XYZ file of C-alpha atoms in Angstrom:
115
model
C -101.131 -54.777 -70.645
C -98.481 -56.345 -67.882
C -95.204 -55.278 -68.119
C -92.272 -57.411 -69.137
C -90.153 -59.353 -66.732
C -87.711 -56.824 -68.022
C -89.402 -53.428 -66.569
C -90.017 -55.021 -63.517
C -86.955 -56.083 -62.809
C -85.022 -53.114 -63.666
C -87.697 -51.118 -61.797
C -87.366 -54.102 -58.551
C -83.757 -53.138 -58.327
C -83.445 -49.410 -59.135
C -86.028 -48.983 -55.852
C -83.665 -51.300 -54.114
C -80.758 -51.085 -55.152
C -81.234 -47.573 -57.312
C -77.932 -45.920 -54.951
C -75.607 -49.459 -55.214
C -73.018 -50.592 -56.798
C -73.513 -52.422 -60.430
C -72.547 -56.082 -58.228
C -75.123 -54.350 -55.613
C -77.969 -54.532 -58.605
C -77.337 -57.611 -59.956
C -77.605 -59.013 -56.637
C -81.018 -57.473 -55.921
C -82.182 -59.346 -58.894
C -80.111 -62.569 -58.258
C -82.770 -62.495 -55.379
C -85.880 -62.307 -57.319
C -84.724 -64.663 -60.039
C -83.978 -67.345 -57.225
C -87.361 -66.963 -56.118
C -88.590 -67.827 -59.124
C -86.622 -70.992 -59.080
C -87.464 -71.823 -55.409
C -90.539 -73.928 -54.994
C -91.104 -71.553 -51.781
C -91.539 -68.608 -53.256
C -94.086 -67.733 -56.785
C -92.433 -68.893 -59.966
C -92.826 -65.402 -61.811
C -91.065 -63.028 -62.203
C -94.019 -61.252 -61.548
C -95.384 -63.369 -58.546
C -92.602 -62.979 -56.723
C -92.642 -59.262 -56.654
C -95.767 -59.125 -56.297
C -95.637 -61.463 -53.183
C -97.658 -59.710 -50.179
C -95.121 -58.155 -48.294
C -91.922 -59.455 -49.737
C -90.531 -55.650 -51.338
C -91.364 -52.851 -49.231
C -91.647 -50.625 -52.059
C -94.505 -52.582 -53.728
C -96.741 -51.788 -50.890
C -95.620 -48.379 -50.255
C -96.480 -47.290 -54.248
C -92.316 -46.163 -55.149
C -92.266 -49.776 -57.734
C -95.195 -48.307 -59.368
C -94.053 -45.119 -59.767
C -90.819 -46.436 -61.044
C -92.184 -49.133 -63.563
C -94.254 -46.106 -65.344
C -91.407 -43.705 -65.764
C -89.309 -46.683 -66.150
C -85.779 -47.551 -64.445
C -82.572 -45.959 -65.735
C -79.621 -47.680 -67.748
C -77.535 -49.277 -65.389
C -80.839 -50.816 -63.352
C -82.392 -51.850 -66.796
C -78.885 -53.320 -67.914
C -78.512 -55.002 -64.272
C -81.951 -56.466 -65.292
C -81.140 -57.762 -68.702
C -78.007 -59.598 -67.303
C -79.855 -61.366 -64.390
C -83.139 -62.621 -66.560
C -80.433 -63.572 -68.630
C -78.791 -66.233 -65.965
C -76.174 -64.053 -64.321
C -76.975 -64.535 -61.247
C -74.141 -63.618 -58.887
C -75.740 -65.100 -54.899
C -77.477 -67.738 -54.321
C -80.012 -65.604 -51.302
C -83.148 -66.082 -50.868
C -83.136 -62.546 -49.052
C -81.830 -59.186 -48.168
C -81.880 -55.772 -46.423
C -81.238 -53.022 -45.935
C -77.953 -52.520 -43.440
C -79.480 -49.989 -41.544
C -82.829 -52.472 -40.713
C -80.111 -55.269 -40.017
C -80.744 -55.859 -36.535
C -77.275 -58.595 -36.209
C -79.371 -61.381 -35.748
C -78.566 -62.512 -39.677
C -75.114 -63.632 -41.238
C -75.029 -62.997 -44.700
C -73.402 -60.912 -47.243
C -73.153 -57.495 -47.147
C -73.052 -55.707 -50.410
C -72.879 -52.082 -50.283
C -75.930 -50.800 -47.877
C -78.015 -54.242 -48.272
C -76.874 -57.332 -46.682
C -78.103 -60.656 -48.872
C -79.038 -64.258 -46.963
């Protein structure tokens, strides 16, 4: 069967912000939810996460692995809060600051920049 929105959200948060602060985890989840609300992206959590080319851990297989084993408690809690309406940032994109060229202005939270 299909994984729940909570399980998928927790897994993508762990993949993208597992080593980040709780604020960083909420921000990644917020980006996913902002996309669900946006007319420019698929209107489901699953659609947004699996949209081709959007989240590197999905194409690398890491997302499937985390989804299968279950995300940790902190990522699951962040996912639950975001799905419950706790949106902490109004951005539609983020990337690792390691791959950041300086061409984007945005909000840096830990190792990610949100824009």
